[in-house]
Short mmCIF file of N, CA and C in Angstrom, two decimals:
data_model
loop_
_atom_site.label_atom_id
_atom_site.label_comp_id
_atom_site.label_asym_id
_atom_site.label_seq_id
_atom_site.Cartn_x
_atom_site.Cartn_y
_atom_site.Cartn_z
N MET A 1 0.90 -1.16 0.02
CA MET A 1 0.28 0.35 -0.24
C MET A 1 0.96 1.42 -0.04
N ALA A 2 1.67 1.29 0.61
CA ALA A 2 2.79 2.65 1.05
C ALA A 2 3.72 2.70 -0.11
N ARG A 3 3.30 3.82 -1.11
CA ARG A 3 3.95 4.32 -2.19
C ARG A 3 4.43 5.35 -2.25
N ASP A 4 5.42 6.44 -2.68
CA ASP A 4 5.81 7.31 -2.59
C ASP A 4 4.30 8.14 -2.76
N ASP A 5 3.55 8.18 -3.78
CA ASP A 5 2.44 9.20 -3.58
C ASP A 5 1.50 9.35 -2.63
N ASN A 6 1.46 8.15 -2.00
CA ASN A 6 0.62 8.23 -0.42
C ASN A 6 1.33 8.17 0.92
N SER A 7 2.41 8.51 0.52
CA SER A 7 3.04 8.35 2.04
C SER A 7 3.20 9.27 3.08
N GLN A 8 2.64 10.35 2.61
CA GLN A 8 2.21 11.55 3.52
C GLN A 8 0.75 11.16 4.09
N MET A 9 0.07 10.24 3.13
CA MET A 9 -1.47 10.22 4.08
C MET A 9 -1.04 9.16 4.83
N LEU A 10 -0.30 8.25 4.80
CA LEU A 10 0.07 7.08 5.33
C LEU A 10 0.79 7.39 6.46
N LYS A 11 1.51 8.01 6.70
CA LYS A 11 2.15 8.83 8.06
C LYS A 11 1.10 9.13 9.09
N GLY A 12 0.28 9.83 8.49
CA GLY A 12 -0.97 10.45 9.88
C GLY A 12 -1.66 9.13 10.03
N ILE A 13 -2.03 7.88 9.35
CA ILE A 13 -2.79 7.06 9.61
C ILE A 13 -2.15 6.02 10.48
N LEU A 14 -1.00 5.76 10.16
CA LEU A 14 0.01 4.60 10.77
C LEU A 14 -0.07 4.50 12.21
N GLN A 15 0.05 5.70 13.21
CA GLN A 15 0.11 5.74 14.51
C GLN A 15 -1.40 5.31 14.76
N GLY A 16 -2.56 5.44 14.36
CA GLY A 16 -3.65 5.25 14.77
C GLY A 16 -3.63 3.64 14.31
N CYS A 17 -3.11 2.71 13.28
CA CYS A 17 -3.22 1.33 13.35
C CYS A 17 -2.13 0.98 14.38
N LEU A 18 -1.01 1.38 14.64
CA LEU A 18 -0.39 0.87 15.46
C LEU A 18 -0.90 0.87 16.88
N LEU A 19 -1.71 2.08 17.37
CA LEU A 19 -3.04 1.79 18.57
C LEU A 19 -3.53 0.74 18.55
N ILE A 20 -4.23 0.63 17.18
CA ILE A 20 -5.38 -0.54 17.12
C ILE A 20 -4.72 -1.95 17.48
N LEU A 21 -3.42 -2.20 16.94
CA LEU A 21 -2.94 -3.60 16.82
C LEU A 21 -2.37 -3.92 18.28
N LEU A 22 -1.37 -2.85 18.85
CA LEU A 22 -1.15 -3.09 20.31
C LEU A 22 -2.42 -2.97 21.45
N ALA A 23 -3.53 -2.87 20.89
CA ALA A 23 -4.89 -2.61 22.06
C ALA A 23 -4.80 -4.14 22.34
N ARG A 24 -4.57 -4.83 20.96
CA ARG A 24 -5.28 -6.29 20.66
C ARG A 24 -4.29 -7.20 21.75
N LYS A 25 -2.86 -6.72 21.43
CA LYS A 25 -1.78 -7.80 22.02
C LYS A 25 -0.78 -6.77 22.13
N GLU A 26 0.01 -7.00 23.30
CA GLU A 26 1.55 -6.35 22.92
C GLU A 26 2.67 -7.17 22.36
N GLN A 27 3.48 -6.28 21.68
CA GLN A 27 4.11 -6.96 20.17
C GLN A 27 5.42 -6.19 20.26
N TYR A 28 6.42 -7.05 19.91
CA TYR A 28 7.72 -6.26 19.46
C TYR A 28 7.74 -5.56 17.96
N GLY A 29 8.75 -4.87 17.68
CA GLY A 29 8.87 -4.24 16.55
C GLY A 29 8.49 -4.98 15.31
N TYR A 30 9.27 -6.06 15.09
CA TYR A 30 9.17 -6.90 13.65
C TYR A 30 7.89 -7.68 13.85
N ALA A 31 7.39 -8.37 14.89
CA ALA A 31 5.97 -8.64 14.86
C ALA A 31 5.24 -7.67 14.31
N ILE A 32 5.06 -6.13 14.86
CA ILE A 32 4.21 -5.01 14.53
C ILE A 32 4.11 -5.17 12.72
N SER A 33 5.50 -5.15 12.40
CA SER A 33 5.53 -4.89 10.90
C SER A 33 4.75 -6.18 10.20
N GLU A 34 5.31 -7.61 10.91
CA GLU A 34 4.47 -8.54 10.17
C GLU A 34 3.04 -8.39 10.26
N SER A 35 2.29 -7.95 11.37
CA SER A 35 0.67 -7.94 11.58
C SER A 35 0.40 -6.69 10.56
N LEU A 36 0.78 -5.63 10.42
CA LEU A 36 0.66 -4.56 9.17
C LEU A 36 0.81 -5.40 8.08
N ASN A 37 1.72 -6.28 7.62
CA ASN A 37 1.80 -6.64 6.46
C ASN A 37 0.35 -7.70 6.35
N LEU A 38 -0.18 -8.36 7.16
CA LEU A 38 -1.19 -8.86 7.11
C LEU A 38 -2.59 -8.49 6.36
N PHE A 39 -2.44 -7.01 6.93
CA PHE A 39 -3.88 -5.96 6.50
C PHE A 39 -3.20 -5.41 5.02
N GLY A 40 -2.21 -5.29 4.36
CA GLY A 40 -1.93 -5.07 3.31
C GLY A 40 -1.05 -3.74 3.43
N PHE A 41 -0.23 -3.42 4.45
CA PHE A 41 0.77 -2.49 4.65
C PHE A 41 2.40 -3.07 4.46
N GLU A 42 2.25 -4.18 3.42
CA GLU A 42 3.74 -4.86 3.20
C GLU A 42 5.07 -3.82 2.91
N ASN A 43 4.61 -2.68 2.16
CA ASN A 43 5.66 -1.80 1.83
C ASN A 43 6.18 -0.98 3.03
N VAL A 44 5.41 -0.91 3.78
CA VAL A 44 6.10 0.17 4.92
C VAL A 44 7.00 0.02 5.52
N PRO A 45 8.23 0.62 5.68
CA PRO A 45 9.64 0.10 5.65
C PRO A 45 9.97 0.30 7.12
N LYS A 46 10.90 -0.39 7.74
CA LYS A 46 10.85 -0.85 9.18
C LYS A 46 11.67 0.49 9.79
N GLY A 47 12.04 1.29 8.99
CA GLY A 47 12.63 2.34 9.84
C GLY A 47 11.69 3.50 9.50
N THR A 48 10.41 3.25 9.33
CA THR A 48 8.99 4.26 9.39
C THR A 48 8.74 3.62 10.69
N ILE A 49 8.98 2.55 11.05
CA ILE A 49 7.67 2.04 12.07
C ILE A 49 8.67 2.19 13.76
N TYR A 50 9.83 1.83 13.63
CA TYR A 50 10.63 2.06 14.98
C TYR A 50 10.55 3.54 15.28
N PRO A 51 10.96 4.47 14.32
CA PRO A 51 10.96 5.88 14.96
C PRO A 51 9.49 6.27 15.76
N LEU A 52 8.59 6.03 14.88
CA LEU A 52 6.95 5.90 15.26
C LEU A 52 6.77 5.66 16.49
N LEU A 53 7.19 4.05 16.85
CA LEU A 53 7.21 3.61 17.98
C LEU A 53 7.80 4.32 19.13
N MET A 54 8.82 4.77 19.09
CA MET A 54 9.65 5.94 19.84
C MET A 54 8.91 7.06 20.03
N THR A 55 8.41 7.49 18.84
CA THR A 55 7.84 8.87 19.37
C THR A 55 6.67 9.12 19.65
N MET A 56 6.18 7.65 19.78
CA MET A 56 4.61 7.33 20.78
C MET A 56 4.88 6.74 21.83
N GLU A 57 5.99 6.37 22.14
CA GLU A 57 6.60 5.97 23.78
C GLU A 57 6.81 7.19 24.51
N LYS A 58 7.20 8.52 23.70
CA LYS A 58 7.82 9.60 24.44
C LYS A 58 6.52 10.35 24.80
N LYS A 59 5.82 10.08 24.05
CA LYS A 59 4.11 10.78 23.84
C LYS A 59 3.51 10.05 25.37
N GLY A 60 3.99 9.04 25.96
CA GLY A 60 3.10 8.19 26.58
C GLY A 60 1.80 7.50 25.99
N LEU A 61 2.27 7.06 24.98
CA LEU A 61 0.72 6.18 24.27
C LEU A 61 1.16 4.89 24.58
N LEU A 62 2.30 4.63 24.52
CA LEU A 62 2.96 3.27 24.53
C LEU A 62 4.15 3.18 25.88
N THR A 63 4.09 1.86 26.25
CA THR A 63 5.37 1.78 27.22
C THR A 63 6.00 0.57 26.74
N SER A 64 7.40 0.18 27.10
CA SER A 64 7.88 -0.87 26.48
C SER A 64 8.60 -1.51 27.56
N HIS A 65 9.17 -2.62 27.36
CA HIS A 65 9.59 -3.49 28.27
C HIS A 65 10.93 -4.78 27.54
N MET A 66 11.88 -5.01 27.72
CA MET A 66 12.65 -6.26 27.53
C MET A 66 12.36 -7.44 27.39
N ARG A 67 12.18 -8.33 26.87
CA ARG A 67 12.05 -9.75 27.17
C ARG A 67 12.67 -10.74 26.42
N PRO A 68 13.26 -11.78 27.19
CA PRO A 68 14.20 -12.67 26.46
C PRO A 68 13.42 -13.55 25.46
N SER A 69 14.47 -13.73 24.20
CA SER A 69 13.76 -14.42 22.82
C SER A 69 14.32 -15.87 22.95
N PRO A 70 13.37 -16.52 22.52
CA PRO A 70 13.86 -17.84 22.15
C PRO A 70 14.67 -18.09 20.75
N ASP A 71 14.60 -16.92 20.11
CA ASP A 71 15.43 -16.95 19.03
C ASP A 71 16.52 -16.34 18.98
N GLY A 72 17.37 -15.56 19.77
CA GLY A 72 18.16 -14.93 19.75
C GLY A 72 18.01 -13.69 21.08
N PRO A 73 18.53 -12.91 20.60
CA PRO A 73 18.56 -11.43 21.74
C PRO A 73 17.24 -10.97 22.31
N SER A 74 16.99 -10.28 23.45
CA SER A 74 16.07 -9.96 23.59
C SER A 74 15.17 -9.04 22.86
N ARG A 75 13.97 -8.90 23.01
CA ARG A 75 13.15 -8.17 22.23
C ARG A 75 12.31 -7.20 22.73
N LYS A 76 12.08 -5.70 22.48
CA LYS A 76 11.56 -4.94 23.16
C LYS A 76 10.27 -4.84 22.87
N TYR A 77 9.24 -5.49 23.61
CA TYR A 77 7.90 -5.65 23.51
C TYR A 77 7.10 -4.03 23.69
N TYR A 78 5.98 -3.62 23.14
CA TYR A 78 5.18 -2.26 23.16
C TYR A 78 3.90 -2.87 23.83
N THR A 79 3.35 -1.97 24.48
CA THR A 79 1.89 -2.05 25.12
C THR A 79 1.38 -0.62 25.29
N ILE A 80 0.09 -0.32 24.98
CA ILE A 80 -0.76 0.87 24.91
C ILE A 80 -0.86 1.01 26.22
N THR A 81 -0.97 2.05 26.83
CA THR A 81 -1.55 2.74 27.83
C THR A 81 -2.48 3.44 27.99
N ALA A 82 -2.90 3.84 29.06
CA ALA A 82 -4.28 4.53 28.89
C ALA A 82 -4.38 5.84 28.22
N ASP A 83 -3.39 6.54 27.99
CA ASP A 83 -3.44 7.64 27.04
C ASP A 83 -3.52 7.32 25.63
N GLY A 84 -3.04 5.94 25.40
CA GLY A 84 -2.94 5.30 24.32
C GLY A 84 -4.29 5.30 23.74
N GLU A 85 -5.33 4.61 24.90
CA GLU A 85 -6.03 4.00 24.52
C GLU A 85 -7.35 5.22 24.07
N LYS A 86 -6.86 5.83 24.54
CA LYS A 86 -7.66 7.16 24.57
C LYS A 86 -7.74 8.01 23.20
N ALA A 87 -6.19 7.74 22.71
CA ALA A 87 -5.95 8.16 20.93
C ALA A 87 -6.31 7.15 20.44
N ARG A 88 -6.19 6.17 20.60
CA ARG A 88 -6.78 5.03 19.56
C ARG A 88 -8.21 4.99 19.87
N GLN A 89 -9.05 5.32 20.17
CA GLN A 89 -10.70 5.75 20.64
C GLN A 89 -10.96 7.01 19.34
N THR A 90 -10.00 7.90 19.25
CA THR A 90 -9.90 9.22 18.76
C THR A 90 -9.66 9.24 18.04
N PHE A 91 -8.88 8.24 17.20
CA PHE A 91 -8.59 7.80 15.72
C PHE A 91 -9.58 7.47 15.29
N ILE A 92 -10.32 6.38 16.06
CA ILE A 92 -11.06 5.54 15.19
C ILE A 92 -12.61 6.51 14.74
N LEU A 93 -13.07 7.56 15.88
CA LEU A 93 -14.04 7.84 15.65
C LEU A 93 -13.82 9.20 14.38
N GLN A 94 -12.31 9.75 14.64
CA GLN A 94 -12.19 10.65 13.34
C GLN A 94 -11.91 9.65 12.15
N TRP A 95 -11.24 8.55 12.17
CA TRP A 95 -11.45 7.78 10.53
C TRP A 95 -12.67 7.65 10.36
N HIS A 96 -13.77 7.19 11.23
CA HIS A 96 -15.10 7.00 10.59
C HIS A 96 -15.71 8.20 9.86
N ASP A 97 -15.52 9.36 10.69
CA ASP A 97 -16.10 10.70 10.01
C ASP A 97 -15.35 10.92 8.62
N LEU A 98 -14.20 10.99 8.75
CA LEU A 98 -13.03 11.34 7.61
C LEU A 98 -13.44 10.23 6.73
N LYS A 99 -13.71 8.94 6.51
CA LYS A 99 -13.76 8.10 5.68
C LYS A 99 -15.68 8.55 5.07
N SER A 100 -16.26 8.55 5.90
CA SER A 100 -17.45 9.04 5.71
C SER A 100 -17.63 10.23 4.20
N HIS A 101 -17.24 11.04 4.87
CA HIS A 101 -16.95 12.53 3.97
C HIS A 101 -16.07 12.04 2.61
N VAL A 102 -15.02 11.31 2.91
CA VAL A 102 -14.49 10.83 1.22
C VAL A 102 -15.52 9.90 0.50
N ASP A 103 -16.17 8.87 1.21
CA ASP A 103 -16.83 8.19 0.54
C ASP A 103 -18.04 9.47 -0.11
N GLN A 104 -18.53 10.14 0.41
CA GLN A 104 -19.62 10.84 -0.12
C GLN A 104 -18.82 11.84 -1.24
N ILE A 105 -17.96 12.16 -1.23
CA ILE A 105 -17.17 12.72 -2.43
C ILE A 105 -17.30 11.81 -3.70
N ILE A 106 -16.83 10.95 -3.19
CA ILE A 106 -16.18 9.72 -4.40
C ILE A 106 -17.75 9.09 -4.85
N ALA A 107 -18.97 9.09 -3.93
CA ALA A 107 -20.11 8.61 -4.75
C ALA A 107 -20.71 9.97 -5.48
N ASN A 108 -20.47 11.27 -4.97
CA ASN A 108 -20.79 12.69 -5.60
C ASN A 108 -22.16 12.58 -4.85
N GLN A 109 -22.28 12.32 -3.36
CA GLN A 109 -23.70 12.36 -2.64
C GLN A 109 -23.50 13.65 -1.57
N PRO A 110 -23.29 15.01 -2.11
CA PRO A 110 -23.16 15.61 -0.49
C PRO A 110 -24.55 15.50 0.36
N ARG A 111 -23.92 16.03 1.63
CA ARG A 111 -24.74 15.67 3.00
C ARG A 111 -25.74 16.60 2.64
N ARG A 112 -27.14 15.97 3.07
CA ARG A 112 -28.00 16.76 3.29
C ARG A 112 -28.72 16.92 4.66
N ASP A 113 -27.98 18.19 4.88
CA ASP A 113 -28.56 18.60 6.49
C ASP A 113 -29.69 19.51 6.91
#
């Protein structure tokens, strides 16, 4: 999904997607990337995900902890915080609103208030 022509739009949406995924279960960076792949975000570079996770952690939306891995070095697992849950809920409401407006434009159906 992520191509140069829509990368700016994607950056604004990716944080909300990460909050949704992490609300379902805690994950480490590579597993988050794999989860995104399952939903069609296979072209999102790892170099986009990790800085975003760090920024979200600094904002208090996520916490992290190291956990030993059976496959090698310890992994950093991310968990959504209460503030992250509020941000997730806000994102979902804003997304539904935005999607509705864009769908109306695509269908050429103005609102009738």
